[in-house]
Amino acid sequence: MRFPPAIIQLRRAQLILMLVVLVPTILMTMLGIVLLAVGSSSVTVFAGVLVLTFCATAVTGYVLVSIFVGKGASLARVQNDFFSSVSHELRTPLTSIRLLLEPLAEGKLTEDERQQVAKLLSREVGRLDSLLVRTLDLSRIQSGRHAFTMAPVPIGELVAEAIAAFDAVTATRPTPITTALEPGLIVHGDRETLVRAVVNLLVNAWKYSGDDKQIQVVARGAGRKVELEVTDNGIGIDPAERTELFDGFVRGKAAVDQGAPGVGLGLAIVRAIVRAHKGKVEVMSEPGRGSTFRLVLPRGLPATAAAPGLAVMEGR
Ligand code: ADP
């Protein structure tokens, strides 16, 4: 037996709710008003008040249930969009792999051509792998299934770990990063995911800048928050594209024109991580001159003054 998609089921639930609750309630409200208007005895007036009270309760219940059903419907819509984006993105590398395998299977290629095809196949498989890993990461964080171990994390250690991971990823084209970190800064958060967020920003700064790459990490305290910025002198971002780049599976025109590899999930993961920390991510950019991504995170207390690391599940 096949069930209709969640979004259609929720719409049907909304319609049934309206017919079963709202329509009889409206009829009963009219009855209550008539009883109050024409009632001469205290019994009819009391019955009218009772009917109207019941109707008011039913309408409140209807409104509350519709809010919950509406929220469910918009969640189902988001999930639907997510699934269609993933399927769409999976098709591109899979189609390339199928096309590349055909001449290999026919066995008519020269040794040079075989090597060329093998290189392209490896690139497409890498793309597929990165897409799946990132999709799973994003879905785990957004659905609240990722266990965040919240503890004080010194900014110096966080940035050093992120730069070490960045160096490993960009070993083909080593790029020094300059840092200006206010001493003694601590954030309250999950070390592993925060490092991942900073690495994503560093790798983007590297990917989306020209030959003379200048990447800088700055951290400063701002009241009960800590601001951590990654700045580059790269291609920059069109103002019209700035907000949607965090939505997932969205890539800027300049990035696509430049031919930089990517699946458009890095910033969505950064935003999901930062939101799970009750923080935010901001972007300032000038096309052709560079960009700054700023993470605003909750400030932490030194380890001795704070409670020990606490594992919590948080999402969105
Ligand atoms: P990906 O890098 O895989 O495309 P991201 O989600 O990390 O995915 O980035 C989404 C888009 O945001 C990129 O395709 C690019 O257009 C833009 N972008 C991100 N970081 C930068 C940056 N530092 N400079 C210019 N554009 C950037």
Coordinates of C-alpha atoms and ligand atoms in Angstrom, one line a residue, residues 204-205 207-208 232 235-237 245 250-252 255 262-267 291 293, ligand 1:
N204 CA 36.3 28.8 1.0
A205 CA 38.6 31.8 1.5
K207 CA 39.1 28.4 -3.0
Y208 CA 37.5 31.7 -3.9
D232 CA 40.1 37.0 2.2
I235 CA 36.4 37.2 -5.8
G236 CA 33.8 38.5 -3.3
I237 CA 30.0 37.9 -3.4
L245 CA 24.2 31.1 -0.1
V250 CA 23.3 27.2 -3.7
R251 CA 26.5 28.4 -5.3
G252 CA 27.4 32.0 -6.4
A255 CA 32.2 30.8 -8.0
G262 CA 32.1 22.6 -4.6
V263 CA 28.6 21.3 -3.8
G264 CA 27.2 24.3 -2.1
L265 CA 26.8 22.8 1.4
G266 CA 29.7 24.3 3.3
L267 CA 28.0 27.5 4.4
S291 CA 34.9 38.8 1.8
F293 CA 32.6 35.9 7.3
Ligands
ADP1 P1 30.7 25.4 -2.1 O1 32.0 26.1 -1.7 O2 30.9 24.0 -2.0 O3 30.1 26.0 -3.3 P2 29.6 26.8 0.3 O4 28.2 26.5 0.9 O5 30.8 26.7 1.1 O6 29.6 25.7 -0.9 O7 29.6 28.2 -0.4 C1 28.4 28.5 -1.2 C2 28.8 29.6 -2.1 O8 29.1 30.8 -1.4 C3 30.0 29.3 -3.0 O9 29.7 28.5 -4.1 C4 30.5 30.7 -3.4 O10 29.7 31.2 -4.4 C5 30.1 31.5 -2.1 N1 31.3 31.7 -1.2 C6 31.5 31.1 0.0 N2 32.6 31.6 0.5 C7 33.1 32.5 -0.3 C8 34.2 33.4 -0.2 N3 35.1 33.4 0.8 N4 34.4 34.2 -1.3 C9 33.6 34.3 -2.3 N5 32.5 33.5 -2.4 C10 32.2 32.6 -1.4

